[in-house]
Coordinates of C-alpha atoms in Angstrom, one line a residue:
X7 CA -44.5 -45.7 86.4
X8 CA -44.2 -42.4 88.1
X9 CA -47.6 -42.3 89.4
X10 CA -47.0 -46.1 91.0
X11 CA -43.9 -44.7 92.8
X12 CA -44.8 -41.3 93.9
X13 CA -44.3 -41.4 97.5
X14 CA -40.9 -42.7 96.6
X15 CA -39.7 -40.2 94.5
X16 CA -36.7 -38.4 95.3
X17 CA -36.6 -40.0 98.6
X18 CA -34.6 -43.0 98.1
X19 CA -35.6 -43.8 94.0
X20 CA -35.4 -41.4 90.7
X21 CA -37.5 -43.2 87.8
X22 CA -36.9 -42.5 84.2
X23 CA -39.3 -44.4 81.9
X24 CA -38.6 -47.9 83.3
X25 CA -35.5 -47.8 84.9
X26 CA -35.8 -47.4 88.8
X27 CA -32.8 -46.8 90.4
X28 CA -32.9 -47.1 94.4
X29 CA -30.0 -45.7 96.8
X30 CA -29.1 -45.5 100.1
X31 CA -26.1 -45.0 102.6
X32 CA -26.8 -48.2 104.8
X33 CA -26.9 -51.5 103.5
X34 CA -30.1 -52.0 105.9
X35 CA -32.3 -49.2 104.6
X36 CA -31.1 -50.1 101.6
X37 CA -33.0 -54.1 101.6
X38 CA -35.6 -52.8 103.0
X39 CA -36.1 -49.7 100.3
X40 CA -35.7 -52.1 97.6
X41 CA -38.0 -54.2 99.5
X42 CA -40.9 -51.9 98.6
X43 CA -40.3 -50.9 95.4
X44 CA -40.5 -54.6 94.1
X45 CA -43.5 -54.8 96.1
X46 CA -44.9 -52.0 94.5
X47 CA -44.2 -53.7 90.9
X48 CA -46.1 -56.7 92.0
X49 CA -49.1 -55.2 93.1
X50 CA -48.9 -52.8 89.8
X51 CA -48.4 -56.5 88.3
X52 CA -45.1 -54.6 86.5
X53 CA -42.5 -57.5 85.7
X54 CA -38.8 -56.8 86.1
X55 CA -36.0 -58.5 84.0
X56 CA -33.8 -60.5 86.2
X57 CA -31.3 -60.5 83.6
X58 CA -31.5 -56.9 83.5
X59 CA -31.1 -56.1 87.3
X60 CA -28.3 -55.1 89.3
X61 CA -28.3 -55.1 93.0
X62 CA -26.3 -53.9 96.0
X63 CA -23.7 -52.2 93.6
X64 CA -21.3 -49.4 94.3
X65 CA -20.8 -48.2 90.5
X66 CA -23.3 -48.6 87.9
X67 CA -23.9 -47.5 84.6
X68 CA -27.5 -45.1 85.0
X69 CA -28.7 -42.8 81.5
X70 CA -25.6 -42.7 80.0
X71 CA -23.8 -42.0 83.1
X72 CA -20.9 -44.0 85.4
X73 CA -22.1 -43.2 89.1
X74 CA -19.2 -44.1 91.9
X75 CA -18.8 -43.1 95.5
X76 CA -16.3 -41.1 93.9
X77 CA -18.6 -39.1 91.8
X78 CA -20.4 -38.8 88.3
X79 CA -19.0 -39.4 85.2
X80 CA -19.9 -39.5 81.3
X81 CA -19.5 -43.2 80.1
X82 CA -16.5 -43.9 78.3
X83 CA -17.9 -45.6 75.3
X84 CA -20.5 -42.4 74.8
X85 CA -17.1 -40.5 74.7
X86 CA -15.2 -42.8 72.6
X87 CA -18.3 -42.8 70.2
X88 CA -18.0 -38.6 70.0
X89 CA -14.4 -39.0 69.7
X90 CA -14.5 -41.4 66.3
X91 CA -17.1 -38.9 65.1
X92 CA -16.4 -38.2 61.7
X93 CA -16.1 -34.2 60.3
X94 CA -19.8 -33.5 59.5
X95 CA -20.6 -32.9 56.1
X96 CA -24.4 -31.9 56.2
X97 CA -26.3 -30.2 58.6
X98 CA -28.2 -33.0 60.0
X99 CA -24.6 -34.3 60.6
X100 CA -23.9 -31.5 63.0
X101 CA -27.6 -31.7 64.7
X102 CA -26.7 -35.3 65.4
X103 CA -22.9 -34.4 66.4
X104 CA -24.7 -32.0 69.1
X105 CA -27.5 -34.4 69.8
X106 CA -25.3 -36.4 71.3
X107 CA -22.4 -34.6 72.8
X108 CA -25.3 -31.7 74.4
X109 CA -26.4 -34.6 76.7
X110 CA -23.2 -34.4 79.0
X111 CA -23.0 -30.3 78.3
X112 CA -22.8 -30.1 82.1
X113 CA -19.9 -32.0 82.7
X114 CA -18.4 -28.9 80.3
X115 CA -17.2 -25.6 81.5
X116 CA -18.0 -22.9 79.0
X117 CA -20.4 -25.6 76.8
X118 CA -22.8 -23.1 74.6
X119 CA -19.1 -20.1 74.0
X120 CA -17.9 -23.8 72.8
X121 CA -20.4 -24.5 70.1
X122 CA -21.3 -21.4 69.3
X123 CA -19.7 -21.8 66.1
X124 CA -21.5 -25.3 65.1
X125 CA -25.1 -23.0 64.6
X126 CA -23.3 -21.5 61.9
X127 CA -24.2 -24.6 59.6
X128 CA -27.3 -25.5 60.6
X129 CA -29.1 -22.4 59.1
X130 CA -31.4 -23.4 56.3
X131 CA -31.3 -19.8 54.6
X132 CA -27.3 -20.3 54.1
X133 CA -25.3 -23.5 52.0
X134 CA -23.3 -25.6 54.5
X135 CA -20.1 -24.0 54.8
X136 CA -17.8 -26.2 57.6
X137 CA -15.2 -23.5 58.0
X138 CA -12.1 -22.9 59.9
X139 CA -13.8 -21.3 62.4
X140 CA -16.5 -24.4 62.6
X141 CA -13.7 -26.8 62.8
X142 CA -11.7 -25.5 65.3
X143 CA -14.9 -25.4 67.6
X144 CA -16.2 -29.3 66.5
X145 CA -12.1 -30.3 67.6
X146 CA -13.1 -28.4 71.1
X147 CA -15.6 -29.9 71.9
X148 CA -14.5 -33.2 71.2
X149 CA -11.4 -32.4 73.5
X150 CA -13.7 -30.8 75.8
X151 CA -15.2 -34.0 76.6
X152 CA -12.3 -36.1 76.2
X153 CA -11.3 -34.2 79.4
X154 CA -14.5 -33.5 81.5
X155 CA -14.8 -33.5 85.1
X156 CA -15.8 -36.0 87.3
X157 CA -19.1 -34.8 89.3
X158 CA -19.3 -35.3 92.9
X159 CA -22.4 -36.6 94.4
X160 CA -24.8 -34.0 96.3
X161 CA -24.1 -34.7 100.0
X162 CA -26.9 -32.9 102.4
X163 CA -24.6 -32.7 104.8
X164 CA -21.7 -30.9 103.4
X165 CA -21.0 -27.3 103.0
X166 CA -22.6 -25.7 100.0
X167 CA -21.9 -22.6 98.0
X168 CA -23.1 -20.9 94.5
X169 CA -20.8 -18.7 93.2
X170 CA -21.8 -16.6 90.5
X171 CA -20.8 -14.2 88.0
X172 CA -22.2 -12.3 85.0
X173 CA -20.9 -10.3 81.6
X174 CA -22.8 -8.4 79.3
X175 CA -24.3 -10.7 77.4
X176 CA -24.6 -14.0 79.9
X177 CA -24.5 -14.8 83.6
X178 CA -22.6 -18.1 85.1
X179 CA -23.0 -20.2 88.2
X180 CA -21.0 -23.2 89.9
X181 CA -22.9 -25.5 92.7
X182 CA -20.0 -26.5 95.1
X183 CA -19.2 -28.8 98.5
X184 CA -16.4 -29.0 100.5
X185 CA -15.0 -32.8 101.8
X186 CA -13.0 -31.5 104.6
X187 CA -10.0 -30.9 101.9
X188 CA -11.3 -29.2 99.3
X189 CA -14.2 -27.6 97.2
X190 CA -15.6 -29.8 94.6
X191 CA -17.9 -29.0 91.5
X192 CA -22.0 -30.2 91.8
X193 CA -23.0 -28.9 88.2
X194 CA -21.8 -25.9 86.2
X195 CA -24.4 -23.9 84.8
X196 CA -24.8 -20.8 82.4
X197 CA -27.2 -18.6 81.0
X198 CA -27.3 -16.0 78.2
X199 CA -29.6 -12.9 79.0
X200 CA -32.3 -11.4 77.0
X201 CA -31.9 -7.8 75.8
X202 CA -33.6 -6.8 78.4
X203 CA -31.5 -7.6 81.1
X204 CA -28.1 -6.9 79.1
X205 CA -28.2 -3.3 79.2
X206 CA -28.9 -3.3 83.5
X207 CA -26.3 -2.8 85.8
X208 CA -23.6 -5.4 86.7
X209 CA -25.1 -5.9 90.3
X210 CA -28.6 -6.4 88.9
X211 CA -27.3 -9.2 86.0
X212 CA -25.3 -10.5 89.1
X213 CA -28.6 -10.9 91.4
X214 CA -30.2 -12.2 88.4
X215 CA -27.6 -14.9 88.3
X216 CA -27.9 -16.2 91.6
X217 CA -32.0 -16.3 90.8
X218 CA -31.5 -18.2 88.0
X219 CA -29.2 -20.5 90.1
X220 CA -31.4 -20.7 93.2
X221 CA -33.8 -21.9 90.4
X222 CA -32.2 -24.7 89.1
X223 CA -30.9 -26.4 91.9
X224 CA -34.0 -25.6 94.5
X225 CA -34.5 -29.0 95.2
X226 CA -30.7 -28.8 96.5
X227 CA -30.5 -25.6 98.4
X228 CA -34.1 -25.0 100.0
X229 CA -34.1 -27.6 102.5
X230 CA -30.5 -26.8 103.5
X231 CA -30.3 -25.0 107.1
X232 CA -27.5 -22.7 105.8
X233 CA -24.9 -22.4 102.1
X234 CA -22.6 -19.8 100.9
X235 CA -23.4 -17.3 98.3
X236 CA -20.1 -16.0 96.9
X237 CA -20.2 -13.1 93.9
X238 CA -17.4 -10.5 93.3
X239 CA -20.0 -7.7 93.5
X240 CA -19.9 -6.0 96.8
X241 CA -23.1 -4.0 97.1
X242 CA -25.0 -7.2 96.6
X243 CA -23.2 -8.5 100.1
X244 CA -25.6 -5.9 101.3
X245 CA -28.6 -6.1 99.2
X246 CA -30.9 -6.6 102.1
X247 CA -30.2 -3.3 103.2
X248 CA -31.3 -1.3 100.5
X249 CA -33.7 1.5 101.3
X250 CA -35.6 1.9 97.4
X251 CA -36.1 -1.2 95.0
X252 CA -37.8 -1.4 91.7
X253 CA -40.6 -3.8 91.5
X254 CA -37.9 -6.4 90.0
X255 CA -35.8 -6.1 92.1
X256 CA -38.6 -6.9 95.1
X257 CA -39.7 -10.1 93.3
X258 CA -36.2 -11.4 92.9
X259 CA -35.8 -11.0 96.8
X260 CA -39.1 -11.6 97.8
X261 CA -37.6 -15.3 96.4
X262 CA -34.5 -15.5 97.7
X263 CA -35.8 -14.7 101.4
X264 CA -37.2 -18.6 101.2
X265 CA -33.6 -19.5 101.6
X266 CA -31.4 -19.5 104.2
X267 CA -28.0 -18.3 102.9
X268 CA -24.8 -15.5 103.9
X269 CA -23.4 -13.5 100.9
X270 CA -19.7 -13.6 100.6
X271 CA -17.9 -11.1 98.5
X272 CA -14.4 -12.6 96.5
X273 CA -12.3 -10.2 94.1
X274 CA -13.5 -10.6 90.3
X275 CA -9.7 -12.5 89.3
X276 CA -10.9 -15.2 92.1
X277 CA -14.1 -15.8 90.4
X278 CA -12.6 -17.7 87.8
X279 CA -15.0 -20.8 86.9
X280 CA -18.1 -18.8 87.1
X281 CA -16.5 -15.8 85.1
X282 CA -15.5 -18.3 82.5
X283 CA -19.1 -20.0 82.3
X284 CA -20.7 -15.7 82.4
X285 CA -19.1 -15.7 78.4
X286 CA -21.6 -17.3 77.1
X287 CA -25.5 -17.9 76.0
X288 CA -29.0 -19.3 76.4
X289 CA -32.3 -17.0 77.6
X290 CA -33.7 -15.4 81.2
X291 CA -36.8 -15.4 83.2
X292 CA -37.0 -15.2 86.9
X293 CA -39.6 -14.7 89.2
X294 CA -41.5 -17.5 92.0
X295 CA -44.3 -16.9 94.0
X296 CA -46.1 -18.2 96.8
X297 CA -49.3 -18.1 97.4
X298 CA -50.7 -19.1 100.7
X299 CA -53.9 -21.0 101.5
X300 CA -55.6 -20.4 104.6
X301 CA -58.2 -22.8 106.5
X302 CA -60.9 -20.7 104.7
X303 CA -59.9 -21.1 101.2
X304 CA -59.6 -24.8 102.1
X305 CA -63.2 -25.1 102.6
X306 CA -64.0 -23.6 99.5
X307 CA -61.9 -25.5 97.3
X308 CA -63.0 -28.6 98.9
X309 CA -66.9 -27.7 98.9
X310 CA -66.2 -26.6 94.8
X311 CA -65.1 -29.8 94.4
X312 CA -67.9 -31.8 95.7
X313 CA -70.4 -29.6 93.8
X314 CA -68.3 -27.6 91.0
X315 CA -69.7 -29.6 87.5
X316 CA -65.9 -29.0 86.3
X317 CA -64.3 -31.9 89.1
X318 CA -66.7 -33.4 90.9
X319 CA -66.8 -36.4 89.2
X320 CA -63.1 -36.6 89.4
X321 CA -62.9 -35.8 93.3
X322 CA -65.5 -38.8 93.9
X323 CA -63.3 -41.2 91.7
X324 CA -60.3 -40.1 93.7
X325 CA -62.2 -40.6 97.2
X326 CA -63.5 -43.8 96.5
X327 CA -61.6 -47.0 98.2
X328 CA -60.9 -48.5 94.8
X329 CA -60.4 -45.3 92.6
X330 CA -59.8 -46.0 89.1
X331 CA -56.5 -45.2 87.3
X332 CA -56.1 -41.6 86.0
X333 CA -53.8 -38.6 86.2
X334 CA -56.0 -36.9 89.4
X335 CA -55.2 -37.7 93.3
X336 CA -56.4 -36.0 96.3
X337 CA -53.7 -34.8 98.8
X338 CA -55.2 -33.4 102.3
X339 CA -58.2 -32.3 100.4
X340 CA -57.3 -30.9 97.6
X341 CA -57.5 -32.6 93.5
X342 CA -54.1 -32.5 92.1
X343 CA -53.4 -33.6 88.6
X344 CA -50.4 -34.6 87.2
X345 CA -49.4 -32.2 84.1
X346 CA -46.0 -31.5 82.4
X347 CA -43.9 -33.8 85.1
X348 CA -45.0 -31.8 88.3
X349 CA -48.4 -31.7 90.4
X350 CA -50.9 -28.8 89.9
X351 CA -53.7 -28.1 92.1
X352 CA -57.4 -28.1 90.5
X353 CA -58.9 -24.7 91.0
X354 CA -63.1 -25.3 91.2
X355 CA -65.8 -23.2 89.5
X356 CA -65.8 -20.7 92.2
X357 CA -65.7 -17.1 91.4
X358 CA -64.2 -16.0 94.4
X359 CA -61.6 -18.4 94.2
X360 CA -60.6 -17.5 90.9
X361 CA -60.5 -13.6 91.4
X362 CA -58.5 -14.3 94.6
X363 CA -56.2 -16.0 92.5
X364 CA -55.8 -13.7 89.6
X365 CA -55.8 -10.5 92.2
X366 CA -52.8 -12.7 93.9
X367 CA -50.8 -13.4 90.5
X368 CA -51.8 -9.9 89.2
X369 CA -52.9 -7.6 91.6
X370 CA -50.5 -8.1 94.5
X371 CA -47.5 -5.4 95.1
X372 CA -44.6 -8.2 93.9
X373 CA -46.2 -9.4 91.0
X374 CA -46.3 -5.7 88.7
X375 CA -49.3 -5.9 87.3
X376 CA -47.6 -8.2 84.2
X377 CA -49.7 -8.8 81.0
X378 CA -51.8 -11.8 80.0
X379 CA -48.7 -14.0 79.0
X380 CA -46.5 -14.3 82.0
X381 CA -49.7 -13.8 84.3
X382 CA -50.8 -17.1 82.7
X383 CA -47.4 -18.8 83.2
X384 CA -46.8 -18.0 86.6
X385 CA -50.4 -19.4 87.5
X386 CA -49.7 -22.8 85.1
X387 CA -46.9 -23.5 87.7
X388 CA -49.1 -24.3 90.6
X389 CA -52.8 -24.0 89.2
X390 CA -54.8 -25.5 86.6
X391 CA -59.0 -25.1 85.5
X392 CA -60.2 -25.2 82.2
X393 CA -60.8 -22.1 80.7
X394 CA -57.4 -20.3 82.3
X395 CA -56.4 -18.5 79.6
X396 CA -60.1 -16.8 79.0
X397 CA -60.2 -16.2 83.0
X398 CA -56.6 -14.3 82.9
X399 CA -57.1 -12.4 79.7
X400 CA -60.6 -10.9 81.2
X401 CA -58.8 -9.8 84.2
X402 CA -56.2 -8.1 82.7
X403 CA -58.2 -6.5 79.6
X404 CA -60.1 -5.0 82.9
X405 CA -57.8 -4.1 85.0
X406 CA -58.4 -0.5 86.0
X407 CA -54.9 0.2 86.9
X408 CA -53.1 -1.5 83.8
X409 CA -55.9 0.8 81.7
X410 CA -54.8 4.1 83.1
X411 CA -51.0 3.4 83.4
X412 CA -49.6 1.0 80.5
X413 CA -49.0 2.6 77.6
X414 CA -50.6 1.0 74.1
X415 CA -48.4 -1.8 72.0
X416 CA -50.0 -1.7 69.5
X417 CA -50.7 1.5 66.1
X418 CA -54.0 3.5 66.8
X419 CA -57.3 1.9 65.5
X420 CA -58.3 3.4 61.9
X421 CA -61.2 6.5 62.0
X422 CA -64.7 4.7 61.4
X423 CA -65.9 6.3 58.1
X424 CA -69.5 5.3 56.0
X425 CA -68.7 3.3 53.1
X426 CA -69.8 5.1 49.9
X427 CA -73.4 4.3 49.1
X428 CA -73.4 2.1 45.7
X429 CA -74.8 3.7 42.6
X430 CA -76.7 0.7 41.1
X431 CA -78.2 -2.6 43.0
X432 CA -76.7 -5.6 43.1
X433 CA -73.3 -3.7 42.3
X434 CA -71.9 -4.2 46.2
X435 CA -72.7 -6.7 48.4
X436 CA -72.2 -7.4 52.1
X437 CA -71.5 -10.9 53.4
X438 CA -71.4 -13.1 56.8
X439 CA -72.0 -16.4 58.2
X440 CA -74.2 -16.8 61.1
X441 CA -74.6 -19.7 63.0
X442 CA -73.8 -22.3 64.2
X443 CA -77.7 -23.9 64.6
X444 CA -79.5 -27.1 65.1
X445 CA -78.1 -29.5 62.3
X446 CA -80.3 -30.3 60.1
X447 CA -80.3 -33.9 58.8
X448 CA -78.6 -32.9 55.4
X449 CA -75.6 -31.9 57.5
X450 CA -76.1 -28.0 57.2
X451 CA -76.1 -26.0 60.6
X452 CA -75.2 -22.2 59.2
X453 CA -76.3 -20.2 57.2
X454 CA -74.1 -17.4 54.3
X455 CA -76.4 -14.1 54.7
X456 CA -75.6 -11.6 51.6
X457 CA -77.3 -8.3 51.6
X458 CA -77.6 -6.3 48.6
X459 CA -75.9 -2.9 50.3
X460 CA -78.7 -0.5 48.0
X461 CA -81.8 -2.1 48.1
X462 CA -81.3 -3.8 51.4
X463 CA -82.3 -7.2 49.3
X464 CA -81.2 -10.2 51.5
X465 CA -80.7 -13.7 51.0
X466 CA -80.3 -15.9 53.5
X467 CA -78.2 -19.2 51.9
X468 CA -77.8 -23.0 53.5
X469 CA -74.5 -24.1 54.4
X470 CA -72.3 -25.4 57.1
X471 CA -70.9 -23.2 59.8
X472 CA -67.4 -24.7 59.7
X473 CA -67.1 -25.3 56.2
X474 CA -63.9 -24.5 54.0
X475 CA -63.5 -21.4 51.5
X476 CA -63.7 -23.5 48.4
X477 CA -67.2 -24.9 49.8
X478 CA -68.5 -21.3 51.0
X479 CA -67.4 -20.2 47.4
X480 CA -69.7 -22.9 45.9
X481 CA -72.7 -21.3 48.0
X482 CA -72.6 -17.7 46.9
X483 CA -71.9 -18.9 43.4
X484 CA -74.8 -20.9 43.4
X485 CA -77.2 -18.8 45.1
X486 CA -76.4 -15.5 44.6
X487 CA -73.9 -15.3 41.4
X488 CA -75.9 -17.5 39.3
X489 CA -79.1 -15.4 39.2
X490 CA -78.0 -12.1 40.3
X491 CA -74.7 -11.4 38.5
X492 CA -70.9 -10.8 39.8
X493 CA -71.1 -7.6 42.3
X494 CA -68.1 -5.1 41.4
X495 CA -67.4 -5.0 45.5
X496 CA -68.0 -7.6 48.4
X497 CA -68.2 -6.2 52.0
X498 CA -66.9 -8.8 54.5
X499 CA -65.9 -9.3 58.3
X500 CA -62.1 -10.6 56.6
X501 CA -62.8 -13.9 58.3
X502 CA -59.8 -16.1 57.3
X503 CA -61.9 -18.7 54.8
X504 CA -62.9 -15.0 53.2
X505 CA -59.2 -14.9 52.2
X506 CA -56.9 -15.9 49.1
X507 CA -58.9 -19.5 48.6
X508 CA -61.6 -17.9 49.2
X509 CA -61.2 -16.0 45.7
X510 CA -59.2 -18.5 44.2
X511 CA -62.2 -21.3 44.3
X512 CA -64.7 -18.3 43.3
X513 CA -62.7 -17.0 39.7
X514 CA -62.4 -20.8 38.4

């Protein structure tokens, strides 16, 4: 359903699964939206439920919400349902409790400081103890949403602000416009921060806050011409002007230069809401990059595409006048394929296209040379080829720089020492499987080499390459045990199917 309405999406119509829900201000644009989208359903030959449709309305119930001109609310029955919830008395009572009341936890200031207490239970290493403590925070929450706020709808063309605050364990934000009379709540929003961030300084957690938020609601604030960033640290009013920044810090600005914003400085007691939501938890990452391509990186991609084994097929499917249904599309040359809810673009067999890449997402002076794991995820936002994480994991491993400069994470490697030479043949052994080969029409396509580690002796046994420990057990037993005796020591390469049931099957 979301490929049929792509063009659509978040321009007048979100879709969820297969409800469509199409607004506008004006009755007119309104027809004539709704127009398209049942035109699109009938040439998708999708069939819509009369019964089941709701047109020109000004409040509907939409995923377990009430939406009014007024604002956004949780529905009332969803409510009344927490509300009759009886006291858990099992752990997968509470997971269901907080199933269900979680979905409207940003309708609630302070949601995770409220629940806190409800994890308690749900450990499996501890009997299920429903406390004081555990009560008095399942009665909160249940007043909690008995009272939450009603949402006002994100208007373009009212003024904006994020106001934000942190603590030492947790960072808050609010999302805010003003009708004329007053400021009105978008979304609360909090964050608890790794151990890594709680021991920096309150200005850094507090620029880290406003990341996190510019994050979340970038599909709000980046196409804005100008919104209010208020924080009751001062120094961060002037954070532009700074004459030394760690590599951090550079990243985190290098982002929030894409959007046009003035920093406003309030005391900390004014600061209430976000202050509030800064006492509590959840985890922290924060770091966007761009990378731009030029007219000559187009030709490449595009000529990789045409002749690249890895997507040509796919970029002739998607340029022929009746393509056939799949997850790829071409956008102004370039293959895009739809993955985990957003568009990533293809990336051809090219070798200087990749390196470019990896240098950019590596290499460059705002990325900090980071290791293998986040170099992979910040690529997975905007790029996709197969073989990724081979591609990234080279790079790094070869990195001159990251060589000479990163220190080791891991225990020195042992000292290679000569293994004592046996005494008597056939009293230690050496074992490996090599392979995998041509299969053979018995199904065998390895082969178990033992080498007698005095005499040199070898045998060379049949078997298959992937087979299982009790299987590979069954092969030395049979060709080697059977006529040569149990060796007192077995020299392997402590491949995994040489473990436990490895020597479990062999002692039977």
């Amino acid at each position: 359903m979301t490929n049929e309405f792509r063009a659509m999406l978040d321009r007048f119509i979100p879709v969820y699964l297969d409800d469509i829900l199409v607004y506008r201000r004006a009755l007119e644009d309104h027809l004539e939206h709704l127009q398209r989208v049942l035109e699109t359903l009938r040439r998708a030959k999708y069939k819509a439920n009369r019964d089941k449709c709701k047109f020109v309305r000004q409040e509907l119930e939409y995923l377990g919400h009430f939406v009014t001109p007024e604002g956004i609310s949780p529905l009332s029955d969803k409510i009344q349902a927490i509300q009759e919830s009886s006291k858990p008395k099992t752990a997968t009572n509470v997971r269901s409790f907080l199933g269900l009341a979680g979905y409207y936890h940003r309708f609630i200031k302070g949601y995770l400081k409220i629940v806190a207490p409800l994890s308690k239970p749900q450990c499996e290493d501890r009997p299920f103890d429903f406390d004081d403590n555990v009560r008095t925070s399942f009665l909160a929450l249940k007043a909690a949403l008995l009272f939450a706020e009603v949402f006002s709808i994100y208007d373009l063309l009212l003024s904006t602000r994020v106001t934000t605050d942190a603590s030492g364990y947790g960072i808050g934000v609010v999302l805010e416009q003003h009708d004329g009379v007053d400021w009105h709540p978008i979304e609360y929003f909090s964050k608890k921060v790794s151990a890594m961030h709680s021991i920096d300084d309150a200005w850094k957690k507090e620029l880290l806050a406003f990341v996190h938020a510019l994050k979340r609601w970038r599909h709000f604030l980046l196409s804005r011409r100008q919104f209010q960033w208020v924080t009751d640290s001062n120094p961060l009013v002037f954070y532009k002007t700074q004459d030394m920044v760690n590599s951090t810090i550079a990243r985190w600005m290098a982002f929030i230069n894409q959007f046009d914003l003035f920093p406003d400085h309030i005391p900390g007691k004014s600061n209430r809401f976000a202050d509030a939501l800064s006492r509590r938890p959840d985890h922290c990452t924060a770091v966007y990059l761009t990378f731009e391509i030029n007219d000559d990186l187009r030709d490449s991609f595009i000529r990789g595409y045409k002749v690249g084994p890895d997507f040509c097929d796919k970029y002739a499917n998607c340029s022929s006048p009746n393509p056939a249904p799949s997850h790829y599309r071409i956008q102004e040359g370039y293959l895009l394929v739809h993955s985990r809810g957003k568009d990533l673009l293809c990336v051809p067999r090219d070798l200087y296209l990749r390196t470019r890449l990896l240098g950019e997402f590596h290499d460059a002076p705002a990325t900090g040379h980071f290791g293998v794991n986040r170099t992979i995820g910040r690529l997975r936002e905007r790029f996709w080829w197969s073989g990724l994480l081979d591609d990234v994991t080279r790079y790094c491993e070869s990195c001159e720089l990251c060589r000479r400069c990163k220190s080791r994470n891991h225990r020195p490697y042992g000292e290679l020492r000569p293994l004592p030479v046996p005494l008597r043949r056939r009293e230690a052994i050496a074992m490996d499987i090599t392979g995998p080969f041509p299969k053979h029409k018995t199904g065998v396509d390895g082969i178990l080499t033992v080498v007698d580690r005095l005499t040199k002796f070898a045998m060379f046994l049949p078997c298959r390459y992937h087979a299982k420990a009790p299987e590979l057990a069954e092969v030395l037993y049979a060709g080697w045990i059977r006529t040569k005796g149990y060796p007192k020591e077995i020299v392997c390469d402590r491949d995994t199917r040489f473990m436990s049931d490895f020597w479990l099957a062999l002692i039977k």
